[in-house]
Short mmCIF file of C-alpha atoms in Angstrom, two decimals:
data_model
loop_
_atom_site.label_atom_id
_atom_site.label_comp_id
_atom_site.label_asym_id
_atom_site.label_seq_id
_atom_site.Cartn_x
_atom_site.Cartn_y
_atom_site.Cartn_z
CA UNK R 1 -30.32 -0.61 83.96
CA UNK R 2 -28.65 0.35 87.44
CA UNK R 3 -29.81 -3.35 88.76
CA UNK R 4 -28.60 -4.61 85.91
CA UNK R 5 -24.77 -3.23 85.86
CA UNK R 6 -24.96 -3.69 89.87
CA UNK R 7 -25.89 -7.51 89.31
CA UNK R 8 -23.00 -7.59 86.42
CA UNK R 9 -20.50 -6.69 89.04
CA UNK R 10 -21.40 -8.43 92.11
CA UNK R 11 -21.39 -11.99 89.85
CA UNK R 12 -17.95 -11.08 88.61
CA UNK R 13 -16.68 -10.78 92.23
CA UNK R 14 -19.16 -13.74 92.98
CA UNK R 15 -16.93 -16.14 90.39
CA UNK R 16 -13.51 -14.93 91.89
CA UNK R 17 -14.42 -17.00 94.88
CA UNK R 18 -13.52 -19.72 92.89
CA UNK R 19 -10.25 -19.01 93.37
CA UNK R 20 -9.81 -19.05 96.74
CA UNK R 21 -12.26 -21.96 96.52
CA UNK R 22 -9.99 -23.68 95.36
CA UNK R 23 -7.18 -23.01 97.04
CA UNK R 24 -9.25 -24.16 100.23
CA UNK R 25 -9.56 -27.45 98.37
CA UNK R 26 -6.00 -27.68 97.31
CA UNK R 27 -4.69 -27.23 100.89
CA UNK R 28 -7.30 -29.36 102.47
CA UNK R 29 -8.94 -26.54 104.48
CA UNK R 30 -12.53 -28.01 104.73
CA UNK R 31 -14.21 -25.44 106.99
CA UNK R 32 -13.43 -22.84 104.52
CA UNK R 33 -15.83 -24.22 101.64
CA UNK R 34 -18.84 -23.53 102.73
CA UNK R 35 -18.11 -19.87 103.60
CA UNK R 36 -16.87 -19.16 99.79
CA UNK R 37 -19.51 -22.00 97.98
CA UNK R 38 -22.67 -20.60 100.03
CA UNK R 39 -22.56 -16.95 98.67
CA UNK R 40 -21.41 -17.33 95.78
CA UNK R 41 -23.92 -20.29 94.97
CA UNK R 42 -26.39 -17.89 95.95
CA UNK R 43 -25.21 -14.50 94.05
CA UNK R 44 -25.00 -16.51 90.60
CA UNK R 45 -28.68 -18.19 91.40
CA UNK R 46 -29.86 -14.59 91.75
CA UNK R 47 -28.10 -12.88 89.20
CA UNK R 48 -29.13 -15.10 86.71
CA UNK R 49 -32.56 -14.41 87.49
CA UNK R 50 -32.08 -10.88 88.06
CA UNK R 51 -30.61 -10.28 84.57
CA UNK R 52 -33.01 -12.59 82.71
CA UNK R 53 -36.30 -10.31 84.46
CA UNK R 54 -34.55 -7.23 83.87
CA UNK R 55 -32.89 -7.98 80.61
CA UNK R 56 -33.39 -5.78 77.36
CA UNK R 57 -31.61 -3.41 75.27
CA UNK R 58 -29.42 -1.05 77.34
CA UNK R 59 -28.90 3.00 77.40
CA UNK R 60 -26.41 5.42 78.56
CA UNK R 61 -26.52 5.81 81.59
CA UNK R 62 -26.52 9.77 82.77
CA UNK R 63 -23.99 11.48 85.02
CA UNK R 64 -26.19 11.32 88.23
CA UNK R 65 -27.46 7.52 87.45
CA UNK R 66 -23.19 6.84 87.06
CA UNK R 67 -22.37 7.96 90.30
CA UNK R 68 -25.25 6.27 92.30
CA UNK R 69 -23.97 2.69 90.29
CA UNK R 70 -20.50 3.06 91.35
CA UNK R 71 -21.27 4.41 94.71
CA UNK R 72 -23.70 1.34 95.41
CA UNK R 73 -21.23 -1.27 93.40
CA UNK R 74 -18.51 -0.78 95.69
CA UNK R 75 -20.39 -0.55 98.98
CA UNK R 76 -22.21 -3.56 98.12
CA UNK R 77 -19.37 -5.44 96.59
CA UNK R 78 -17.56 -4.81 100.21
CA UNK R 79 -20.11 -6.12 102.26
CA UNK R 80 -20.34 -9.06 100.11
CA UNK R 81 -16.21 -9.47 100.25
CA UNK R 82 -17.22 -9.54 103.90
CA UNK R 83 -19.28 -12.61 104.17
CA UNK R 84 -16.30 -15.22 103.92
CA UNK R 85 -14.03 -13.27 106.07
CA UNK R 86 -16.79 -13.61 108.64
CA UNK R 87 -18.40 -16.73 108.24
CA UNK R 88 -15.07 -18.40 108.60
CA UNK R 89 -14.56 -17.11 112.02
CA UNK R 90 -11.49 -15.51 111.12
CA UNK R 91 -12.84 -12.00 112.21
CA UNK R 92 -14.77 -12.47 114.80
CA UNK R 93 -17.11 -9.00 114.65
CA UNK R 94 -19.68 -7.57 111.90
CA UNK R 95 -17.88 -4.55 111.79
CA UNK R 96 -13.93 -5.89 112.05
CA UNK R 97 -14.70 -8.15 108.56
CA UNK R 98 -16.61 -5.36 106.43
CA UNK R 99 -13.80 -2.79 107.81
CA UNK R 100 -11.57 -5.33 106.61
CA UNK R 101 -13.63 -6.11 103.38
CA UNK R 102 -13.55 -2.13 102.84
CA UNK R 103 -9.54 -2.26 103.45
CA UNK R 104 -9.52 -5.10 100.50
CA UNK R 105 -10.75 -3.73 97.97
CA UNK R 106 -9.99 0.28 98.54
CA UNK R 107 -6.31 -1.10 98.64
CA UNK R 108 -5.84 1.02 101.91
CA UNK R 109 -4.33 -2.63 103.98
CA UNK R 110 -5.21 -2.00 107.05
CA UNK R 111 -6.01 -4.79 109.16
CA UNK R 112 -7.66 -6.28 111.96
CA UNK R 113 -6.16 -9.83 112.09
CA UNK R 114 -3.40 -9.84 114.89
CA UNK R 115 -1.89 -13.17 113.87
CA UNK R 116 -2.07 -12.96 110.15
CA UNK R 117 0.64 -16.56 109.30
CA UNK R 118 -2.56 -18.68 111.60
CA UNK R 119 -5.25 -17.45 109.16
CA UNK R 120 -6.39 -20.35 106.42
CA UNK R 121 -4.46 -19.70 102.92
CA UNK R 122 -8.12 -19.68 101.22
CA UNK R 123 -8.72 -16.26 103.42
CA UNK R 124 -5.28 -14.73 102.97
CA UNK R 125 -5.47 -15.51 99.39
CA UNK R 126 -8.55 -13.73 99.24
CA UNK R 127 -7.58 -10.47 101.40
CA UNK R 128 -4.88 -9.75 98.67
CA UNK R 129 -7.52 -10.94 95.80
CA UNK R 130 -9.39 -7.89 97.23
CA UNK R 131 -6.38 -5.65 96.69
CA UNK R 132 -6.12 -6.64 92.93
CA UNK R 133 -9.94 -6.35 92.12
CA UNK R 134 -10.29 -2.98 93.58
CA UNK R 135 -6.53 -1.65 92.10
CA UNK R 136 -7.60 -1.59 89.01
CA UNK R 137 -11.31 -1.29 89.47
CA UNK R 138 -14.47 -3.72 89.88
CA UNK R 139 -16.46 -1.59 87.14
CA UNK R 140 -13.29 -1.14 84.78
CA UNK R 141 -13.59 -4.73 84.95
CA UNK R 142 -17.00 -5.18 84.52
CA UNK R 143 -17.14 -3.07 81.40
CA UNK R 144 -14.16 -5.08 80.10
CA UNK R 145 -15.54 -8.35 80.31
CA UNK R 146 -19.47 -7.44 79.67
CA UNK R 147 -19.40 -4.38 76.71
CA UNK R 148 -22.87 -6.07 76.05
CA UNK R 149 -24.41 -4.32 78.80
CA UNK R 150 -24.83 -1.93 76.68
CA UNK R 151 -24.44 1.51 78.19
CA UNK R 152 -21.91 4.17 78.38
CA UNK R 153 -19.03 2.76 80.20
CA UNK R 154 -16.67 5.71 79.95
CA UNK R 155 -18.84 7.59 82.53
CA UNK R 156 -19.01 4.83 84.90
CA UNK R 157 -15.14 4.49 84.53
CA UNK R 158 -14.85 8.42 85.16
CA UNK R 159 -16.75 7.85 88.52
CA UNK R 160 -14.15 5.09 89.37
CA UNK R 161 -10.60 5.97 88.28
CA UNK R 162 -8.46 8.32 89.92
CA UNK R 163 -7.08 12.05 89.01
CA UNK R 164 -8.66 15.31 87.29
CA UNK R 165 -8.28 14.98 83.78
CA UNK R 166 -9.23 11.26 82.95
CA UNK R 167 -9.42 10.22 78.98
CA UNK R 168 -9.62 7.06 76.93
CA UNK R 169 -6.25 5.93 75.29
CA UNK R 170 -7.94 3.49 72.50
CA UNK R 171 -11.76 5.07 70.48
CA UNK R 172 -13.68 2.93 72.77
CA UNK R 173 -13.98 2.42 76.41
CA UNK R 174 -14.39 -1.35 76.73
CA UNK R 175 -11.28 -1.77 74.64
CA UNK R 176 -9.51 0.94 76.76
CA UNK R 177 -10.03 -1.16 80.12
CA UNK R 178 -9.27 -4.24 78.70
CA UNK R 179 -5.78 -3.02 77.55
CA UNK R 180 -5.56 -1.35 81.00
CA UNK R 181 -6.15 -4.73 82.79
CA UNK R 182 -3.97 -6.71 80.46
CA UNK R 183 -1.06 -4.59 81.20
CA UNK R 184 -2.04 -4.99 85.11
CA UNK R 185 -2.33 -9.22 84.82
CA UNK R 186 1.00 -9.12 83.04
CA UNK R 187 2.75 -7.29 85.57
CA UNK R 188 1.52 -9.35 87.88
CA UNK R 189 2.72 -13.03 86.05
CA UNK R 190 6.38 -11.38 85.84
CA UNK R 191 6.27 -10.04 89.59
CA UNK R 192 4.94 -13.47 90.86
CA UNK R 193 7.57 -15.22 88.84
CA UNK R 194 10.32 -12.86 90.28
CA UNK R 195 9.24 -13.14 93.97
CA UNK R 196 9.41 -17.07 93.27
CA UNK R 197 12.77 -16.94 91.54
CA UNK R 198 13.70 -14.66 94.85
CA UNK R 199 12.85 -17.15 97.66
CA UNK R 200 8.98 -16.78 98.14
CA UNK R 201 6.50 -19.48 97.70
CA UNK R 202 4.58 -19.46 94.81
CA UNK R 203 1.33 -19.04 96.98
CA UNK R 204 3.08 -15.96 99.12
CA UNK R 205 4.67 -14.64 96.01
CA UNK R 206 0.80 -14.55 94.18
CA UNK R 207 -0.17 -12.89 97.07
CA UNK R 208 1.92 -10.57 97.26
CA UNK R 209 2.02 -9.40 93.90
CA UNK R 210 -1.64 -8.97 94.42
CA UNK R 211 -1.09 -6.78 96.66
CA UNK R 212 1.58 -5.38 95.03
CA UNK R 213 0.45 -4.56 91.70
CA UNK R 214 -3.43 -3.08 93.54
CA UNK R 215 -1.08 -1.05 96.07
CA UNK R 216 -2.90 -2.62 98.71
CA UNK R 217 -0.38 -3.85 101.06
CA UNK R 218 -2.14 -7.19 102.80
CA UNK R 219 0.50 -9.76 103.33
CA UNK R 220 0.23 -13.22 104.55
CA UNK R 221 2.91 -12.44 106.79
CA UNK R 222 2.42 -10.54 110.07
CA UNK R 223 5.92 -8.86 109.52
CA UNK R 224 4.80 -7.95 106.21
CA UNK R 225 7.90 -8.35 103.53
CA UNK R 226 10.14 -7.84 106.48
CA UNK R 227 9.78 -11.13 107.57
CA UNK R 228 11.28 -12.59 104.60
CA UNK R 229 14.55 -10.26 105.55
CA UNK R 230 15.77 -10.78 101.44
CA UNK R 231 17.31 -7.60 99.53
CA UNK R 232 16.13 -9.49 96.97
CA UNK R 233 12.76 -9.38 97.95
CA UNK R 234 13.16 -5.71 98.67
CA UNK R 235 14.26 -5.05 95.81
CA UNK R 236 11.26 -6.20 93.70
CA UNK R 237 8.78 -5.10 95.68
CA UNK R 238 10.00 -1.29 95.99
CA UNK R 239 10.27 -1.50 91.77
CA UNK R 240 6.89 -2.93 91.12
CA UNK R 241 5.07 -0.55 93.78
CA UNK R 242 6.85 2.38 92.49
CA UNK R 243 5.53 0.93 88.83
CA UNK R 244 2.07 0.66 90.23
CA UNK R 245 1.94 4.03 91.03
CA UNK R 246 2.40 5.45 87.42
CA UNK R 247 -0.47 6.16 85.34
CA UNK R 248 -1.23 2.72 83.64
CA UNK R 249 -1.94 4.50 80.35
CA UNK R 250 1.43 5.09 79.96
CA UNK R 251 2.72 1.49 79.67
CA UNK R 252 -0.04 2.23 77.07
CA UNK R 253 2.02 4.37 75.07
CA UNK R 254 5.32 2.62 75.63
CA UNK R 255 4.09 -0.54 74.17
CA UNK R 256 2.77 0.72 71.42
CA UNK R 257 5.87 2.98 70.72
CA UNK R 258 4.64 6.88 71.74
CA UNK R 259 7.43 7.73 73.75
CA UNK R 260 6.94 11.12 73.68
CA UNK R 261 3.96 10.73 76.09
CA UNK R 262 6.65 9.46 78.74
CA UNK R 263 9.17 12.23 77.79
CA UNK R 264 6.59 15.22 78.03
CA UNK R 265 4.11 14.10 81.03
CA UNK R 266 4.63 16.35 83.56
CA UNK R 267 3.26 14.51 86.42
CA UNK R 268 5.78 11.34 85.64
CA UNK R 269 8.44 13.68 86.23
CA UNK R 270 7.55 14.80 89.10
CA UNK R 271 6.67 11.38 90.50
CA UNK R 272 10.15 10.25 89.56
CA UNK R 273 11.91 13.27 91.47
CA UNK R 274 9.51 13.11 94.51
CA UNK R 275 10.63 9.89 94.89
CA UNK R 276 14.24 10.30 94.44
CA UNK R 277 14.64 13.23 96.49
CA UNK R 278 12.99 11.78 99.50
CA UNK R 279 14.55 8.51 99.09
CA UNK R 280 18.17 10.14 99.12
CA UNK R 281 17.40 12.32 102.03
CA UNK R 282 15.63 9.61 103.89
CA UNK R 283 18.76 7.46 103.33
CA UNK R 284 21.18 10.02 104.84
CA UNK R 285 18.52 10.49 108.28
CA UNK R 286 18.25 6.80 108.87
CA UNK R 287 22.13 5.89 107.96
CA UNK R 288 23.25 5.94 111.42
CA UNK R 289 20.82 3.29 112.26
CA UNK R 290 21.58 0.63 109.58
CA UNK R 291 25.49 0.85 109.50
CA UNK R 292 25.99 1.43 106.01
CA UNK R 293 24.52 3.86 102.93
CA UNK R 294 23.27 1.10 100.87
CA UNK R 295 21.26 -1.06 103.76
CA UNK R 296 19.72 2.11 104.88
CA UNK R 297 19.06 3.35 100.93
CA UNK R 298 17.39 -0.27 100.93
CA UNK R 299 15.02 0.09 103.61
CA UNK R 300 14.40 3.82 102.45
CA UNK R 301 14.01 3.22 99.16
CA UNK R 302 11.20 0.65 100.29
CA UNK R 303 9.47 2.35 102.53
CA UNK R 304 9.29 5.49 100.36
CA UNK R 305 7.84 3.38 97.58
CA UNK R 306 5.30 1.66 100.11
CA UNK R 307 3.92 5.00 101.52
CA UNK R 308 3.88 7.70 98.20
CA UNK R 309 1.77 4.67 95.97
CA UNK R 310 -0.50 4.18 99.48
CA UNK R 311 0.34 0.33 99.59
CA UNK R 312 1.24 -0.10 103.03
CA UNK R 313 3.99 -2.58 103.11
CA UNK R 314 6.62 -2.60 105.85
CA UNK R 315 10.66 -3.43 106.12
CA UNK R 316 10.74 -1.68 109.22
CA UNK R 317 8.61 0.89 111.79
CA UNK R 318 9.14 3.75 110.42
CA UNK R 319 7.88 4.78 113.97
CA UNK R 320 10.97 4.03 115.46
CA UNK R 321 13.31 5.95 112.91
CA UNK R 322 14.77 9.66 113.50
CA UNK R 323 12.58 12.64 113.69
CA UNK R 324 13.82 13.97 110.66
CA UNK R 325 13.08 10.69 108.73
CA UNK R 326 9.56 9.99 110.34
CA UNK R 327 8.84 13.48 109.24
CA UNK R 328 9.75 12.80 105.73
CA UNK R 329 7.41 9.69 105.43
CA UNK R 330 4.40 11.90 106.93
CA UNK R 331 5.29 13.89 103.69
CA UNK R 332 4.69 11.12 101.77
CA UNK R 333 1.10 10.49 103.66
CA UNK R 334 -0.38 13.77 101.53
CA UNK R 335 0.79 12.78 98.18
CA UNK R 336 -0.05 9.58 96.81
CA UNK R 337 0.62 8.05 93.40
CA UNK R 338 -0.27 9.09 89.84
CA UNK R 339 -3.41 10.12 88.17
CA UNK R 340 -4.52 6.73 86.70
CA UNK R 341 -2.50 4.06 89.03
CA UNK R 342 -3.86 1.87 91.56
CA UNK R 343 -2.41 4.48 94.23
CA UNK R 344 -4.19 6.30 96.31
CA UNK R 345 -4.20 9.68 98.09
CA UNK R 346 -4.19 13.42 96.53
CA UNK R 347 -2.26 12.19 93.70
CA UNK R 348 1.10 13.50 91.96
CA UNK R 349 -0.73 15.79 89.60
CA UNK R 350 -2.51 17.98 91.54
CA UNK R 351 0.51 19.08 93.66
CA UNK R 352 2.18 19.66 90.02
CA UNK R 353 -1.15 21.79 88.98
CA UNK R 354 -1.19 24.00 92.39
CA UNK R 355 2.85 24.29 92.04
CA UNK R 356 3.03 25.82 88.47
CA UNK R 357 -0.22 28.38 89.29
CA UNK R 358 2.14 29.46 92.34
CA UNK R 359 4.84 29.70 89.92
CA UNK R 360 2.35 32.09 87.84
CA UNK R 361 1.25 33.86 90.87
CA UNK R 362 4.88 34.78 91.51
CA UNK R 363 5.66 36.34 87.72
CA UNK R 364 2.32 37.87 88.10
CA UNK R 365 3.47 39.69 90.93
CA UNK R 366 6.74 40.58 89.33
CA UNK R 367 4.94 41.59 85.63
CA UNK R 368 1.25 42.23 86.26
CA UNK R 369 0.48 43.05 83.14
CA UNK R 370 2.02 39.72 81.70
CA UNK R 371 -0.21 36.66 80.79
CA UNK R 372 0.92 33.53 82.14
CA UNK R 373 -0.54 30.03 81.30
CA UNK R 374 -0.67 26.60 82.95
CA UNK R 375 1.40 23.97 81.05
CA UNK R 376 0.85 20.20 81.51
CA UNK R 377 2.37 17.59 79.54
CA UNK R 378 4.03 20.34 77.52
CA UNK R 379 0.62 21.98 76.46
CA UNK R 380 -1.58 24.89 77.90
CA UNK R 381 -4.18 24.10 80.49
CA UNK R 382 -7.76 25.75 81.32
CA UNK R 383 -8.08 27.53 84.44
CA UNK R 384 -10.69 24.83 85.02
CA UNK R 385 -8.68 22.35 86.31
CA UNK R 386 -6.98 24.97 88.48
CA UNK R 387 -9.87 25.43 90.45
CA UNK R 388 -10.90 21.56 89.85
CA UNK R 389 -7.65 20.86 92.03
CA UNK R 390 -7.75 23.55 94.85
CA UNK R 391 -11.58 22.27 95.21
CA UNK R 392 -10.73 18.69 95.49
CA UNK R 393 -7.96 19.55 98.03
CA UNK R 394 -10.04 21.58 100.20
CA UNK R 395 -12.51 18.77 100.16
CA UNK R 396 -9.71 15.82 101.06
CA UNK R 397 -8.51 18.00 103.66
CA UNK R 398 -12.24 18.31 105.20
CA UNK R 399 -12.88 14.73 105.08
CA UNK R 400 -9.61 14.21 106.66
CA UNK R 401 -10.43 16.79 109.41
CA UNK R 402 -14.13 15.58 110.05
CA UNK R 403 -12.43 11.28 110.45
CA UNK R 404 -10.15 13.37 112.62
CA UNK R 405 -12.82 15.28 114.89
CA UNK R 406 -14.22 11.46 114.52
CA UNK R 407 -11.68 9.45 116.21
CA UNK R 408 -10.76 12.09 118.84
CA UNK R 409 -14.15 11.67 120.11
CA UNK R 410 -14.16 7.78 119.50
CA UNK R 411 -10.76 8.06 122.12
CA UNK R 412 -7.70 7.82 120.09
CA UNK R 413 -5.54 10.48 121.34
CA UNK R 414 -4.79 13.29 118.68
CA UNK R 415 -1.47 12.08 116.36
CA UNK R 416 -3.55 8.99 116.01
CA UNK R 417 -6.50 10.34 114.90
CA UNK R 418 -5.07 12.47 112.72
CA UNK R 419 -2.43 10.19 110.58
CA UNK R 420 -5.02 7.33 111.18
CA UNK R 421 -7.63 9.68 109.04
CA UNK R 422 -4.93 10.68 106.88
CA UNK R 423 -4.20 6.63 106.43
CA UNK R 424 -8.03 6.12 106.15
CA UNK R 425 -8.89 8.89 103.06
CA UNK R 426 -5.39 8.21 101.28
CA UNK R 427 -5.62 4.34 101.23
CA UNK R 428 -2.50 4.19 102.93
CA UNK R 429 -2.52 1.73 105.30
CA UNK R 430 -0.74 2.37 108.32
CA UNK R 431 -0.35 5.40 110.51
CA UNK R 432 1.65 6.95 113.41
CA UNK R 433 1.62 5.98 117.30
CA UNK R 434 -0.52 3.42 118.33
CA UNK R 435 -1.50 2.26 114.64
CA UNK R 436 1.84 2.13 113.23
CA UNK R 437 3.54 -0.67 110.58
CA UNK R 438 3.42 -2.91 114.03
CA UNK R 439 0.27 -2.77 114.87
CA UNK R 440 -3.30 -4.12 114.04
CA UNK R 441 -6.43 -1.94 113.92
CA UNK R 442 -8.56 -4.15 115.96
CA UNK R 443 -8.78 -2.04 118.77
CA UNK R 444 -10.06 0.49 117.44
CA UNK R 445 -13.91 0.80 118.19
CA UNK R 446 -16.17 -0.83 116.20
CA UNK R 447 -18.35 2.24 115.47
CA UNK R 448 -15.24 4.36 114.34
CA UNK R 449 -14.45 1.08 112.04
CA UNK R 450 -17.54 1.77 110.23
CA UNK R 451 -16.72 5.19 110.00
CA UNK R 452 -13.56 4.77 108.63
CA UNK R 453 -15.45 2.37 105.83
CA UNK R 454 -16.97 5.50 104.65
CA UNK R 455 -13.70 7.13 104.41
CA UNK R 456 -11.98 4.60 102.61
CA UNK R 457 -14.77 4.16 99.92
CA UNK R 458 -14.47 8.13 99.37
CA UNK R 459 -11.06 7.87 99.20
CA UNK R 460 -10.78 5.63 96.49
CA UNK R 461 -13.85 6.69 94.66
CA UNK R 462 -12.08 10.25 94.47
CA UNK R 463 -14.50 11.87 97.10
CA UNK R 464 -17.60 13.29 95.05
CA UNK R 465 -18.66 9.90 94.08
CA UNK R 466 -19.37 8.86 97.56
CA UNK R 467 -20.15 12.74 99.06
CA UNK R 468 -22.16 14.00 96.26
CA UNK R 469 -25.09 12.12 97.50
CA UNK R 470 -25.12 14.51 100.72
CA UNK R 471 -24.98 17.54 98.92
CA UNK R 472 -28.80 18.90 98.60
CA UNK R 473 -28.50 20.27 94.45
CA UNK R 474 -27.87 16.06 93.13
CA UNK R 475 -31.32 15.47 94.15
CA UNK R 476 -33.14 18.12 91.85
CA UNK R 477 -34.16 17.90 88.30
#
């Protein structure tokens, strides 16, 4: 059954070649055939005979058997995203493409290609394809287009998607990640369109909403949307990544007409305010620098949207900004999008859990002998996910602090290391000092590039279902 599922997803990813495929035809790029046709010839041949030998009826899967088929799908669908990026030449080392494979389809963005506008259309077309497969998720695709597996998808889905409490908003699963994705391919039709409409090409504007809509952040520009210098342009980008990184089950709801679910979710709210709040007082640091309150709420605005939803995109170098505003986008680098969105990092909910037990802790200390609940979404919470939060936190921040201790070794000096791991585990893309919004990552070494590959795939996989394989008790009966 685990071949099975793994074979299901790496022939899905296989046929999305075509698609870059044939955009290598289309623009008369001959040299880039062979390094899409080749592997994905090859992965269909095999699959095919891989699910005809080990074809039969299927059965749920347990918890340890979902973990190791996520864990495995996604490392192996990376090094296969690899394969073109390298065979074309484009990246010339083993460990620059799969970092940049990794980058794809975690949606972190990071890149190793200095001068990204050279690079064939076929293989910037496919970087950003990366972004929108792994957005959304490889397996929540798989169990949307192949229910006839026949196993229990929701626990393979709970091993993929992001945040504590995760839940199906239709009875079953496969018709839970089908809505899911048709929401996602619709918003990214109307953001293409829009980008067109705005100036872009339809190829860059494609792209980009790729990249977009999976909070990834690849651009086939190596000014990223800056080069483009449109409001416009600005504009649409800062609304659809701040879209992205809202819980997709709640476009759900609002299609189907439960409004309350907007007006009660606590972690919306907060979302909302996070990112008004810094966006205002961002505006007001930076003012002095672009002339005028609405060009510098414009590049704020952006760049605030870009780092909280871990996409990565750049108007500017933040870099080069104020103290005061620089400081307010390394906020933004511990707290990441919504439970359920293509965002990455801690997420918007857990800051919300650990803020209302702190508010408890503080009428606790006031009235001991009161009893004080949790509330979420307007109902009462278990102390579970209380300590379900503080031990994912604690966990992030040891990751974060072991690609740190990493990369201090590897050379990078110390505000590098640490907002580079801090890019790395969040998904985020860019960092501070020497791997900032205007710079590549192709310096760094090549065995800290594999490192950071590990960190990545944990990041996006939510931690345990890439580090639960090194802790001793998964092994046992």
């Amino acid at each position: 059954m685990i071949i099975r599922i793994i074979t299901a997803i790496l022939a899905i990813v296989s046929l999305s070649f075509l698609l870059p495929l044939a955009t290598a035809l289309y623009y008369g790029e001959k040299d880039m055939i062979a390094p899409f046709a080749l592997p994905m010839v090859v992965v269909l041949f095999l699959s095919a005979i891989i699910l005809l030998v080990f074809r039969g009826k299927g059965k749920n899967l347990s918890l340890r058997q979902s973990y190791i088929v996520v864990s495995l799908s996604w490392t192996i669908t990376s090094i296969y995203g690899a394969i073109p990026l390298y065979a074309s030449g484009v990246i010339k080392s083993i460990a620059g493409a799969l970092f940049e494979s990794v980058s794809g389809f975690t949606t972190t963005g990071s890149t190793v290609i200095e001068n990204i506008d050279a690079i064939p259309k076929s293989i910037n077309l496919w970087r950003c394809l990366e972004h929108w497969l792994g957005g959304m998720g490889i397996v929540t695709l798989t169990v949307a287009l192949l229910p006839l597996l026949g196993v229990g998808g929701f626990q393979l889905i709970k091993a993929e998607t992001t945040g504590p409490e995760k839940g199906k908003v239709t009875p079953k699963i496969a018709t839970t990640a089908k809505v899911l994705w048709f929401i996602y391919f619709g918003f990214t039709i109307v953001q293409t369109l829009l980008l067109k409409i705005a100036g872009m090409s339809f190829f860059d504007s494609l792209c980009h909403s790729f990249a977009t809509l999976g909070t990834g952040g690849f651009s086939t520009k190596s000014e990223s949307i800056g080069y483009y210098n449109s409001s416009a342009i600005d504009a649409i980008c800062t609304v659809f990544m701040f879209l992205a990184g809202v819980n997709f089950s709640l476009y759900f709801y609002v299609f189907t007409g439960k409004l309350r679910e907007l007006k009660t979710n606590s972690e919306l709210k907060a979302y909302i305010a996070i990112c008004v709040v810094i966006t205002l007082l961002l505006t007001l640091c930076i003012k002095s620098s672009y002339g005028s309150f609405l060009q510098a709420f414009r590049y704020a605005s952006f760049q605030v949207s870009s780092i909280i939803t871990t996409t990565g995109f750049a108007t500017a170098d933040y870099t080069s900004w104020p103290p005061c505003a620089q400081f307010l986008i390394f906020i933004l680098f511990f707290i990441g999008g919504c439970s359920g969105s293509t965002g990455g990092g801690i997420k918007v909910i857990r800051w919300v859990v650990l803020a209302k037990q702190i508010g408890n802790e503080i009428k606790k200390t006031l009235h001991p002998h009161g009893v004080y609940s949790l509330r979420l979404n307007s109902s009462p919470s278990g102390k579970g996910i209380i300590i379900s939060v503080a031990s994912f936190i604690f966990l992030y921040l040891a990751l974060v602090f072991a690609t740190t201790f990493a990369s201090c070794i590897a050379g990078l000096d110390l505000l590098t290391s640490f907002t580079a791991s801090l890019s790395m585990v969040g998904n985020i893309g860019p960092a501070f000092s020497s791997l900032s919004p205007s710079y590549t990552w192709l310096s760094v070494p090549s065995a800290l590039k594999l490192f950071y590959c590990f960190a990545m795939l944990a990041g996006r996989l939510e931690l345990y279902t890439m580090l639960i394989f090194f802790f001793p008790p998964f092994w046992r009966n």
